[in-house]
mmCIF file of C-alpha atoms in Angstrom:
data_model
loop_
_atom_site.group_PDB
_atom_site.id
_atom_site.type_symbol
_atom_site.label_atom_id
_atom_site.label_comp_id
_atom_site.label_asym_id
_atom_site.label_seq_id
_atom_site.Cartn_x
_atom_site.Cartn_y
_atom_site.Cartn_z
ATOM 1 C CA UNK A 1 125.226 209.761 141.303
ATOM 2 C CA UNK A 2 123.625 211.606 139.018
ATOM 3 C CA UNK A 3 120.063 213.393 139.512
ATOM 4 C CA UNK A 4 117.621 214.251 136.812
ATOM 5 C CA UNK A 5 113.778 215.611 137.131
ATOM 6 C CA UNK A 6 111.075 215.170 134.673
ATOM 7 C CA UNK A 7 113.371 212.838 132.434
ATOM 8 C CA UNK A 8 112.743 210.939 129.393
ATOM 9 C CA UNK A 9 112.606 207.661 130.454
ATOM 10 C CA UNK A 10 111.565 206.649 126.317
ATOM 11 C CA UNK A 11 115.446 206.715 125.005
ATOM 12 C CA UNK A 12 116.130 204.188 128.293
ATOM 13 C CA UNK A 13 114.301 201.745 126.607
ATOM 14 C CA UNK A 14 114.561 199.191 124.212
ATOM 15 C CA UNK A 15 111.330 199.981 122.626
ATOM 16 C CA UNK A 16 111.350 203.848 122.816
ATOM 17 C CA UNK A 17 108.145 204.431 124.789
ATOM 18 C CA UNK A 18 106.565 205.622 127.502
ATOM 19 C CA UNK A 19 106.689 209.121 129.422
ATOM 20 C CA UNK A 20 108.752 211.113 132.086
ATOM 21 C CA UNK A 21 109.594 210.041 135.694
ATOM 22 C CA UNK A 22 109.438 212.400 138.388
ATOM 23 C CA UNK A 23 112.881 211.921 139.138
ATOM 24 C CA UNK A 24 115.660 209.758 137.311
ATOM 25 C CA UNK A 25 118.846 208.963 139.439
ATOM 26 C CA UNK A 26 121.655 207.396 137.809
ATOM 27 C CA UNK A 27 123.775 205.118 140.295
ATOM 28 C CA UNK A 28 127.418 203.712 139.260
ATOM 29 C CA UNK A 29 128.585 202.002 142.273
ATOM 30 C CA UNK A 30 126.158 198.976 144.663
ATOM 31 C CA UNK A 31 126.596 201.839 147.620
ATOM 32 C CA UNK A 32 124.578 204.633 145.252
ATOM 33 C CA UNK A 33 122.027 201.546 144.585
ATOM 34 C CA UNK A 34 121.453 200.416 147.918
ATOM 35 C CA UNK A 35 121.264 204.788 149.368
ATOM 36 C CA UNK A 36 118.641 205.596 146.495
ATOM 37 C CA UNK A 37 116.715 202.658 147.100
ATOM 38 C CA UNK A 38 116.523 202.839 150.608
ATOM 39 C CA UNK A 39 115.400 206.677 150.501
ATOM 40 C CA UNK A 40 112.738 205.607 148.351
ATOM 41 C CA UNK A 41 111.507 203.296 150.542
ATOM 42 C CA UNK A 42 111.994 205.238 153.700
ATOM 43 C CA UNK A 43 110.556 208.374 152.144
ATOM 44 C CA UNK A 44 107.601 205.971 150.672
ATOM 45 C CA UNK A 45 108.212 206.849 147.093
ATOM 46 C CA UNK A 46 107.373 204.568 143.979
ATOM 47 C CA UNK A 47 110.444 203.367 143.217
ATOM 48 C CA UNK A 48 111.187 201.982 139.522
ATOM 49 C CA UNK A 49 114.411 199.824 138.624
ATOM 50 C CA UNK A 50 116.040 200.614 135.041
ATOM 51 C CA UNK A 51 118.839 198.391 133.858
ATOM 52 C CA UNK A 52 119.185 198.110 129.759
ATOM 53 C CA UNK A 53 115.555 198.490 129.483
ATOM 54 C CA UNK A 54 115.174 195.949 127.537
ATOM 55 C CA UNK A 55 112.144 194.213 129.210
ATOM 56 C CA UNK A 56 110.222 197.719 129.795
ATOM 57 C CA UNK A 57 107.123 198.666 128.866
ATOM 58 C CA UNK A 58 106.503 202.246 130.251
ATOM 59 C CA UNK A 59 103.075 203.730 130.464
ATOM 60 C CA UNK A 60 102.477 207.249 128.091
ATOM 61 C CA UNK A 61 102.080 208.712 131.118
ATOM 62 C CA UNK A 62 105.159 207.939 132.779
ATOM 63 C CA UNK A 63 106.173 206.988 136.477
ATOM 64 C CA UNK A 64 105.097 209.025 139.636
ATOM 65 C CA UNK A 65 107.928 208.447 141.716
ATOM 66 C CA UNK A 66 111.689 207.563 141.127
ATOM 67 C CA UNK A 67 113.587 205.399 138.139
ATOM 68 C CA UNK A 68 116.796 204.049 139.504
ATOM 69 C CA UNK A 69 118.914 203.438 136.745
ATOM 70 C CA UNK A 70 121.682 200.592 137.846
ATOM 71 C CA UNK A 71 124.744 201.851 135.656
ATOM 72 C CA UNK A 72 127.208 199.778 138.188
ATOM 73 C CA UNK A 73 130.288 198.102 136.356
ATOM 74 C CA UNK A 74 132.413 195.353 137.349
ATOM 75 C CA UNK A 75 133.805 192.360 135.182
ATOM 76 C CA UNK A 76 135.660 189.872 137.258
ATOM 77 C CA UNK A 77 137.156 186.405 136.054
ATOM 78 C CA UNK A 78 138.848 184.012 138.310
ATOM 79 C CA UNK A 79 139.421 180.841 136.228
ATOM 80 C CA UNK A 80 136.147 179.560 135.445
ATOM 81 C CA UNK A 81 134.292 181.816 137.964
ATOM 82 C CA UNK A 82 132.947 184.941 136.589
ATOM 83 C CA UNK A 83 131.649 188.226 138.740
ATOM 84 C CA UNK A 84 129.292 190.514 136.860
ATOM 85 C CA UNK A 85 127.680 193.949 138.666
ATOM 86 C CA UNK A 86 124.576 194.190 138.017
ATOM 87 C CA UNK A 87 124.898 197.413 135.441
ATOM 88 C CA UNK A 88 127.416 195.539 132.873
ATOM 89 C CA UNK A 89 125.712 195.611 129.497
ATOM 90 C CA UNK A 90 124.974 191.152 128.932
ATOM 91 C CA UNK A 91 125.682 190.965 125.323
ATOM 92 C CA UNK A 92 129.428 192.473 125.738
ATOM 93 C CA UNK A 93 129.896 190.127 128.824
ATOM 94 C CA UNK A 94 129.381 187.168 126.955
ATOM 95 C CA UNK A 95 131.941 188.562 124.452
ATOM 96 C CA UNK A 96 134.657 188.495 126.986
ATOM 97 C CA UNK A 97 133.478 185.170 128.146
ATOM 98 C CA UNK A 98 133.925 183.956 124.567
ATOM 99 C CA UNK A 99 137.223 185.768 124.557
ATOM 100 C CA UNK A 100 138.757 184.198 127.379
ATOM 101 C CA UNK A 101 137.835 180.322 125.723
ATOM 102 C CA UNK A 102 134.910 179.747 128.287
ATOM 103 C CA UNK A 103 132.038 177.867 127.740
ATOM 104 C CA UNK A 104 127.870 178.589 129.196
ATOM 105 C CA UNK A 105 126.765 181.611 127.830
ATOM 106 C CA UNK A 106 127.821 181.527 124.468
ATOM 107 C CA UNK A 107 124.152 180.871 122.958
ATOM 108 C CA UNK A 108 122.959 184.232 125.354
ATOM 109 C CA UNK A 109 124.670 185.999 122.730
ATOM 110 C CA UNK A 110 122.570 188.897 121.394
ATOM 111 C CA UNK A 111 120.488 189.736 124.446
ATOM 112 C CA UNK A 112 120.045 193.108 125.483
ATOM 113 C CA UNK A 113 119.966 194.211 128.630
ATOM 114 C CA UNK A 114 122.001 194.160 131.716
ATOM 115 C CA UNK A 115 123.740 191.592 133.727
ATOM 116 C CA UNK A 116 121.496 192.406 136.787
ATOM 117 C CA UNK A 117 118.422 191.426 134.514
ATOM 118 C CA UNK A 118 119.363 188.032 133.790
ATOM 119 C CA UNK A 119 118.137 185.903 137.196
ATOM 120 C CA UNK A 120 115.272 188.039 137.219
ATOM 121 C CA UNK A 121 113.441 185.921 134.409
ATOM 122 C CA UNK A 122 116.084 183.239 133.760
ATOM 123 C CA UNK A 123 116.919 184.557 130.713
ATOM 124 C CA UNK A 124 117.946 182.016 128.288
ATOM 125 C CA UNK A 125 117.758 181.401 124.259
ATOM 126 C CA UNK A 126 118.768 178.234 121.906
ATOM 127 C CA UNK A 127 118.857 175.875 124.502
ATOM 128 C CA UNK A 128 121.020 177.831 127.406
ATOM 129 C CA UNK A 129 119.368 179.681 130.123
ATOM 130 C CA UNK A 130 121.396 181.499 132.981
ATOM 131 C CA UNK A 131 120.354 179.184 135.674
ATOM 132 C CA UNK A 132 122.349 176.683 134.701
ATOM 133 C CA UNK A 133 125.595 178.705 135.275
ATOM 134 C CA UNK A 134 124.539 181.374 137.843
ATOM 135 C CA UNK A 135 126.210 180.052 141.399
ATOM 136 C CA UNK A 136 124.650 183.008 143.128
ATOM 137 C CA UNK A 137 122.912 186.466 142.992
ATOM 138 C CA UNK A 138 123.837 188.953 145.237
ATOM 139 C CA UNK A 139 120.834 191.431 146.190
ATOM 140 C CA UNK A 140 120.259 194.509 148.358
ATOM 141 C CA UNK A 141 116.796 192.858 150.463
ATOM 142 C CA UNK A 142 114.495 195.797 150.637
ATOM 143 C CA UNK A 143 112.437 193.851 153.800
ATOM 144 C CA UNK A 144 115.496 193.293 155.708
ATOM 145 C CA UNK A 145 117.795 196.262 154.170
ATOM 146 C CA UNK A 146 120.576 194.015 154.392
ATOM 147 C CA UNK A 147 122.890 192.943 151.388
ATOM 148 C CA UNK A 148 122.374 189.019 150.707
ATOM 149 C CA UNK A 149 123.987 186.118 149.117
ATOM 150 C CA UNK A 150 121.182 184.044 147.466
ATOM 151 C CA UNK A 151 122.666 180.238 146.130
ATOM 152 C CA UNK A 152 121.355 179.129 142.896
ATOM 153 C CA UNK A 153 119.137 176.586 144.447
ATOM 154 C CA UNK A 154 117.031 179.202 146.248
ATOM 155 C CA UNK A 155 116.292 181.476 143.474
ATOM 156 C CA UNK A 156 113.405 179.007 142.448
ATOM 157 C CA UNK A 157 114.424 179.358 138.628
ATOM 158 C CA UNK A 158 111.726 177.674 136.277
ATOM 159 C CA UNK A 159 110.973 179.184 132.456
ATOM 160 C CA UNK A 160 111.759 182.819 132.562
ATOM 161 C CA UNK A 161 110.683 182.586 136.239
ATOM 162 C CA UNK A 162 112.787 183.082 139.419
ATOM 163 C CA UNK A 163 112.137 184.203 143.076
ATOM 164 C CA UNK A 164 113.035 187.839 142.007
ATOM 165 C CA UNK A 165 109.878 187.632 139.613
ATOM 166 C CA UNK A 166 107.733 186.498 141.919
ATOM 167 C CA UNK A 167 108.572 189.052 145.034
ATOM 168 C CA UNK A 168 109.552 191.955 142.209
ATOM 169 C CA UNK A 169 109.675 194.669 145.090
ATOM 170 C CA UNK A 170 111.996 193.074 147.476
ATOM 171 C CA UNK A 171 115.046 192.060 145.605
ATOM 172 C CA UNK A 172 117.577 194.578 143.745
ATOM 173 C CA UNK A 173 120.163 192.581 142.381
ATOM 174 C CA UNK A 174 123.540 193.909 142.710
ATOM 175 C CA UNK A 175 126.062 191.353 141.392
ATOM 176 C CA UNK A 176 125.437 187.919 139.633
ATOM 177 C CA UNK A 177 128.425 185.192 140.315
ATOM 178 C CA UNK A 178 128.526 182.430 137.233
ATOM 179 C CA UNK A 179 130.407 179.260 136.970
ATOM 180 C CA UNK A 180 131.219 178.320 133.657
ATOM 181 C CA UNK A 181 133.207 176.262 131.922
ATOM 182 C CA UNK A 182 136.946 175.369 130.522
ATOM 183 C CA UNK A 183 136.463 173.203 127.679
ATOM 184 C CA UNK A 184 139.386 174.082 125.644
ATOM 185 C CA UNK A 185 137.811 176.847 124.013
ATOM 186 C CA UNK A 186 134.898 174.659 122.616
ATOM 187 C CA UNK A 187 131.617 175.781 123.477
ATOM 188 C CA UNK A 188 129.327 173.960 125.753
ATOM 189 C CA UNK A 189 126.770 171.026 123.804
ATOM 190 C CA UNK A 190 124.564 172.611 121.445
ATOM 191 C CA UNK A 191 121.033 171.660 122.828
ATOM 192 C CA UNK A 192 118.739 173.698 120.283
ATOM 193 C CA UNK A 193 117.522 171.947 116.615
ATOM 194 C CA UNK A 194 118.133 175.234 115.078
ATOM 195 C CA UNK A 195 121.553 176.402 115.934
ATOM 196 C CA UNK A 196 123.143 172.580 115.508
ATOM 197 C CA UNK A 197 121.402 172.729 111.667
ATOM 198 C CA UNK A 198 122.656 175.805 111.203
ATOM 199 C CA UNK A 199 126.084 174.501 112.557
ATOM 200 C CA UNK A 200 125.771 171.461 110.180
ATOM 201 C CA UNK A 201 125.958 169.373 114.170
ATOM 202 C CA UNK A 202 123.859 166.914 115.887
ATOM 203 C CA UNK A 203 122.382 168.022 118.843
ATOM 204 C CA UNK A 204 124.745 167.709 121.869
ATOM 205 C CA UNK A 205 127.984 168.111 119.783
ATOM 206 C CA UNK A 206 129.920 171.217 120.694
ATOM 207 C CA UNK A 207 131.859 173.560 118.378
ATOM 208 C CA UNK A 208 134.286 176.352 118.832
ATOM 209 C CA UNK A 209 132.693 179.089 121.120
ATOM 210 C CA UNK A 210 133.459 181.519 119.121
ATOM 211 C CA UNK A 211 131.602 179.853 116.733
ATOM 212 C CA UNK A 212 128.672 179.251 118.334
ATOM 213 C CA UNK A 213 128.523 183.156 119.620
ATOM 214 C CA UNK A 214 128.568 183.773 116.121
ATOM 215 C CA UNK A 215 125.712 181.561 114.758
ATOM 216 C CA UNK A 216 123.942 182.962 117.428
ATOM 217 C CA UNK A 217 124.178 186.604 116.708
ATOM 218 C CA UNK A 218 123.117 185.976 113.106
ATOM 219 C CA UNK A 219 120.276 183.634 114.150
ATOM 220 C CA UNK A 220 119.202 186.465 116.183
ATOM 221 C CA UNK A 221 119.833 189.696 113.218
ATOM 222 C CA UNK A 222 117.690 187.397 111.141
ATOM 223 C CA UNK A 223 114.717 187.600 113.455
ATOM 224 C CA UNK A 224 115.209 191.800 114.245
ATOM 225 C CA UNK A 225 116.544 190.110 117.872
ATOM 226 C CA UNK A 226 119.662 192.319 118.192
ATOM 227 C CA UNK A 227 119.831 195.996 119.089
ATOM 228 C CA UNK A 228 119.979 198.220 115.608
ATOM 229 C CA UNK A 229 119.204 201.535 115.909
ATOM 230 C CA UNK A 230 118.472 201.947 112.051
ATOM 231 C CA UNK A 231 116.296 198.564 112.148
ATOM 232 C CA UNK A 232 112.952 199.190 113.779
ATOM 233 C CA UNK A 233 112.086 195.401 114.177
ATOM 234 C CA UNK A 234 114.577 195.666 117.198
ATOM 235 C CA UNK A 235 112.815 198.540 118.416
ATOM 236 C CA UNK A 236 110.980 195.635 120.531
ATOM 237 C CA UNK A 237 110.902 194.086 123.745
ATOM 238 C CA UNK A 238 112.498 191.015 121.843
ATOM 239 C CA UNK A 239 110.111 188.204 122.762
ATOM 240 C CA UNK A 240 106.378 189.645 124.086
ATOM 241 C CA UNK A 241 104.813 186.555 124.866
ATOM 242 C CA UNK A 242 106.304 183.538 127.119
ATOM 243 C CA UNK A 243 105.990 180.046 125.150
ATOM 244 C CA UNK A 244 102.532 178.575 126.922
ATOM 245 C CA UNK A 245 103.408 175.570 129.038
ATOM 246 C CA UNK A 246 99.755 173.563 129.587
ATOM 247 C CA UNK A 247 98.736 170.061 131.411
ATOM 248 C CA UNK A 248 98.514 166.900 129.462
ATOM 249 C CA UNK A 249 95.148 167.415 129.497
ATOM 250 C CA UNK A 250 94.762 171.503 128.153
ATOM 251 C CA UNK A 251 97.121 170.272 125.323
ATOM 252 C CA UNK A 252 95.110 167.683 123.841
ATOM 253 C CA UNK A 253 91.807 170.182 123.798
ATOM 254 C CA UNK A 254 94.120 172.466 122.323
ATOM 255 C CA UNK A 255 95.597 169.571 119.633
ATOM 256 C CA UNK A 256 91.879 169.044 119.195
ATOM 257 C CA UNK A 257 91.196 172.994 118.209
ATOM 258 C CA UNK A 258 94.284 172.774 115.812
ATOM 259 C CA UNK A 259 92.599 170.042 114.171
ATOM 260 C CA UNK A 260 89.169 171.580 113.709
ATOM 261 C CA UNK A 261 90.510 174.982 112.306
ATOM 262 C CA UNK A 262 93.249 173.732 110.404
ATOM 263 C CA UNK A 263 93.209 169.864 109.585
ATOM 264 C CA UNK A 264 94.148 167.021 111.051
ATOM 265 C CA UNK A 265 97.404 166.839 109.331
ATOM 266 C CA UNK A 266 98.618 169.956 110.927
ATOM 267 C CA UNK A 267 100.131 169.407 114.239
ATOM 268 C CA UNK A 268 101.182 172.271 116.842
ATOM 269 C CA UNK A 269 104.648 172.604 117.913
ATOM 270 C CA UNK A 270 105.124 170.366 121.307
ATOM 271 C CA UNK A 271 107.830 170.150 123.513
ATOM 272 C CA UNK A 272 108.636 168.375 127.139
ATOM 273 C CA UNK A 273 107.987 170.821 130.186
ATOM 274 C CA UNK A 274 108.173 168.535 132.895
ATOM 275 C CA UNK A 275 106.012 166.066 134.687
ATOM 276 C CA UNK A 276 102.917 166.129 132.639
ATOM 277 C CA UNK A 277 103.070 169.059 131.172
ATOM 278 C CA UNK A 278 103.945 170.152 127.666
ATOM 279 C CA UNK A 279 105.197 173.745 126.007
ATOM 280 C CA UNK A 280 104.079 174.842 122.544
ATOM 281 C CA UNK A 281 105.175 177.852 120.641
ATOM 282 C CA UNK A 282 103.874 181.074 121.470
ATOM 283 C CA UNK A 283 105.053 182.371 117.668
ATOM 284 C CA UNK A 284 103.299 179.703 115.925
ATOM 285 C CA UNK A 285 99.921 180.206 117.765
ATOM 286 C CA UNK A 286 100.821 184.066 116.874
ATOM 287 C CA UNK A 287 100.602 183.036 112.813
ATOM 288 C CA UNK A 288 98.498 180.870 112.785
ATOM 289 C CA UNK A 289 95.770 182.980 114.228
ATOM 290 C CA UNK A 290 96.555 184.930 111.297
ATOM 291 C CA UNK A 291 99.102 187.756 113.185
ATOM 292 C CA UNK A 292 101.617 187.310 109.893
ATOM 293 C CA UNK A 293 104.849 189.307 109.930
ATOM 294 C CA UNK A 294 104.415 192.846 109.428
ATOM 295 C CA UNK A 295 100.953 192.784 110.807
ATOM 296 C CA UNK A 296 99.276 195.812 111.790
ATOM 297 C CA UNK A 297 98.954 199.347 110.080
ATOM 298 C CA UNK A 298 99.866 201.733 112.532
ATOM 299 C CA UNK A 299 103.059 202.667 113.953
ATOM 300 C CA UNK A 300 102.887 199.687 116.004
ATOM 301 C CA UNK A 301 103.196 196.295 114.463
ATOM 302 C CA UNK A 302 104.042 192.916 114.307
ATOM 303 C CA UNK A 303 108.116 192.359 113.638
ATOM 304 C CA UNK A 304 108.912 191.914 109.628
ATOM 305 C CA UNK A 305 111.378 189.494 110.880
ATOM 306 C CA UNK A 306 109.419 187.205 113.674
ATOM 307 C CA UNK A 307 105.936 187.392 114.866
ATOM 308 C CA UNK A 308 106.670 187.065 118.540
ATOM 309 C CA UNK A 309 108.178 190.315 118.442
ATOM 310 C CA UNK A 310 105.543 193.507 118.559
ATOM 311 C CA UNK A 311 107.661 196.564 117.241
ATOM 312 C CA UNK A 312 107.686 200.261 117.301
ATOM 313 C CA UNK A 313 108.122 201.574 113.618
ATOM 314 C CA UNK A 314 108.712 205.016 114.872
ATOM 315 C CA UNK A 315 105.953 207.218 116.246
ATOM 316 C CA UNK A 316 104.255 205.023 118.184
ATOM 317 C CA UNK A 317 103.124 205.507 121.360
ATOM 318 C CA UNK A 318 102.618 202.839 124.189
ATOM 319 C CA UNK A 319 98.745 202.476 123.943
ATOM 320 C CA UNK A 320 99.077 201.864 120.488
ATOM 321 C CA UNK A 321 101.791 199.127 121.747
ATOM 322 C CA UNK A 322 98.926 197.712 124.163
ATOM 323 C CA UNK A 323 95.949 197.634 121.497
ATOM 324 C CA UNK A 324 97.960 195.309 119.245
ATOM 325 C CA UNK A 325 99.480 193.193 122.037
ATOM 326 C CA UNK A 326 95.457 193.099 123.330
ATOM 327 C CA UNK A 327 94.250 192.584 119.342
ATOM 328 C CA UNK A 328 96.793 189.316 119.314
ATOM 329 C CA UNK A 329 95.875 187.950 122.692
ATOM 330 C CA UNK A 330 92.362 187.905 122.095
ATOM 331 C CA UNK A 331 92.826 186.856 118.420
ATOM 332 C CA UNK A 332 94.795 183.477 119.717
ATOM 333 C CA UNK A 333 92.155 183.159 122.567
ATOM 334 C CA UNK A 334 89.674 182.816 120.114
ATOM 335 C CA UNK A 335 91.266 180.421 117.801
ATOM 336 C CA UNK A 336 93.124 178.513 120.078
ATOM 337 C CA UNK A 337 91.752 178.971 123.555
ATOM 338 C CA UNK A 338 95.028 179.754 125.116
ATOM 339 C CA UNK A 339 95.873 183.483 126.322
ATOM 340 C CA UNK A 340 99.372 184.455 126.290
ATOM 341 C CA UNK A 341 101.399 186.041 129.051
ATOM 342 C CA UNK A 342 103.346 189.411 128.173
ATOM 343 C CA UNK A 343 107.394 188.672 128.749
ATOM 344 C CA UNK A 344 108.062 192.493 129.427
ATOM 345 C CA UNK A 345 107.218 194.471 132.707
ATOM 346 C CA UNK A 346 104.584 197.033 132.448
ATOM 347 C CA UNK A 347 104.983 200.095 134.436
ATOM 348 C CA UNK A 348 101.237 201.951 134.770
ATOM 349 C CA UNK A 349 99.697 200.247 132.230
ATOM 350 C CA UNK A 350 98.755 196.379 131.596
ATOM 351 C CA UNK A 351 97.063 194.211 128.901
#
């Protein structure tokens, strides 16, 4: 276990920012997890969970207390049943996946992060999200400092939600268990319009994994969504806002908005989210409030590549970060009269 004070916690994450932490420990193995965690908690020190960093956004000022990076590995497949700790970097775990002719997570492709990351806020992307593979999440419970097995149908997974979201400072996740599938090396239906077009498929046809993987890695370069050091549109968080999911009722004064300011014949993106309610697309409420790719003229600005992603062009700071995440709420607020909820975790800052 490696100990570090007054570290950088900026090159930890995805978007570069933020300031020092008192102390940094690095933990390889679920026993170095569960003994810094517990001193933190015994010892009543602020306690701050790094995985790939990929969903951070760190105050300038850094964190008062403890970052407990999880740098635990462990890849285990037995048949269709996969084991992941929760420090194994996603993107190359889907690889292997792929590899081994296994269908689930093939469309997950691309994310950054860690394993350990993925219950927290269902992570999911053209039409798969890890709650429909993920049998169970094994977590260290800070309340009862005892080790638990949580099933999937108590982790209370909705859109980029979970029970680990809700109750962020009880759960560390330590392992995630997956069970996926053996379909001869073909991938699992392809649910989302875009990647079956690209494909040439109808939705609900499935193609080679491999395949799909692939589509979905170039889907995902297109938009700045993959990790590239030299390409500052993935100097992001990768999606900043959540897609808004409103009532029957909030969606038809908000169809009645997009009428006013832009026409009748323009109609906002709509899609089923359950029992009277519908989703619409953060991204296109983003542009259409007039937040255009490339927007902004400091060092931190809207993606070149998608406006849902806010980027760091180098230089930037995390206040700057805030004021044009803060300029594009309010400008969508105003237009629209929706607000939009930040994706990424803020550390000693917020919106």
């Amino acid at each position: 276990m490696q100990e570090l004070h007054d570290a950088p916690l900026a090159p930890l994450t995805t978007f570069r920012l933020g300031g020092p932490a008192t102390r940094l420990i690095t933990a390889t193995t679920d026993a170095e997890v569960i003994a810094a965690v517990r001193e933190a908690d015994d010892t009543g020190t602020p306690l701050l969970l790094i995985g790939g960093g990929s969903n951070l956004v760190i105050g300038d000022k850094g964190f008062a207390g403890t970052a407990l990076r999880i740098a635990t590995q462990g890849f285990e497949l037995d048949g269709t049943k996969l084991e992941l700790a929760a420090g194994e970097i996603w993107t190359d775990a889907v690889a292997r996946t792929v590899e081994a002719g296994l269908a689930g997570v093939e469309c997950l492709a691309g994310i950054p992060g860690s394993a350990g990351a993925t219950p927290i806020q269902n992570v999911g992307a053209y039409g798969q999200e890890v709650s429909s593979t993920i049998t169970e999440v094994i977590a260290y419970d800070r309340k009862t400092q005892e080790t638990v097995t949580i099933p999937n149908a108590e982790c209370d997974f909705s859109y980029r939600h979970s029970r680990f979201k809700t109750d962020p400072d009880r759960y560390v996740v330590l392992r995630v268990r997956f069970e996926l599938e053996d379909a001869g090396g073909q991938s699992a239906p392809i649910k989302y319009a875009e990647t079956a077009r690209t494909l040439g498929v109808e939705a609900g046809d499935r193609v080679p994994a491999a395949l799909a993987r692939e589509t979905v890695l170039k889907l995902r370069s297109g938009k700045g969504m993959v990790l590239d050091p030299e390409d500052h549109d993935s100097w992001s968080a990768g999606s900043f806002f959540t897609n808004p999911i409103l009532t029957e009722e909030e969606f038809a004064a908000f169809r009645a908005r997009v009428e006013q300011r832009l026409g009748a014949d323009t109609a906002p993106p709509a899609f089923p989210a359950g029992e009277g309610r519908v989703k619409t697309s953060a991204a296109w409420l983003i542009d259409k409030a007039g937040f255009t790719k490339g927007y902004g003229s400091g060092p931190a600005r809207i993606s070149t590549k998608h406006t849902l992603a806010l980027t760091n062009r180098g230089g930037a700071t995390t206040e700057d970060l805030l004021a044009l995440a803060r300029e594009v709420v309010a400008g969508v607020r105003e237009t629209f009269g929706i607000t939009l909820v930040n994706e990424p975790v803020t550390v000693g800052v917020s919106l």
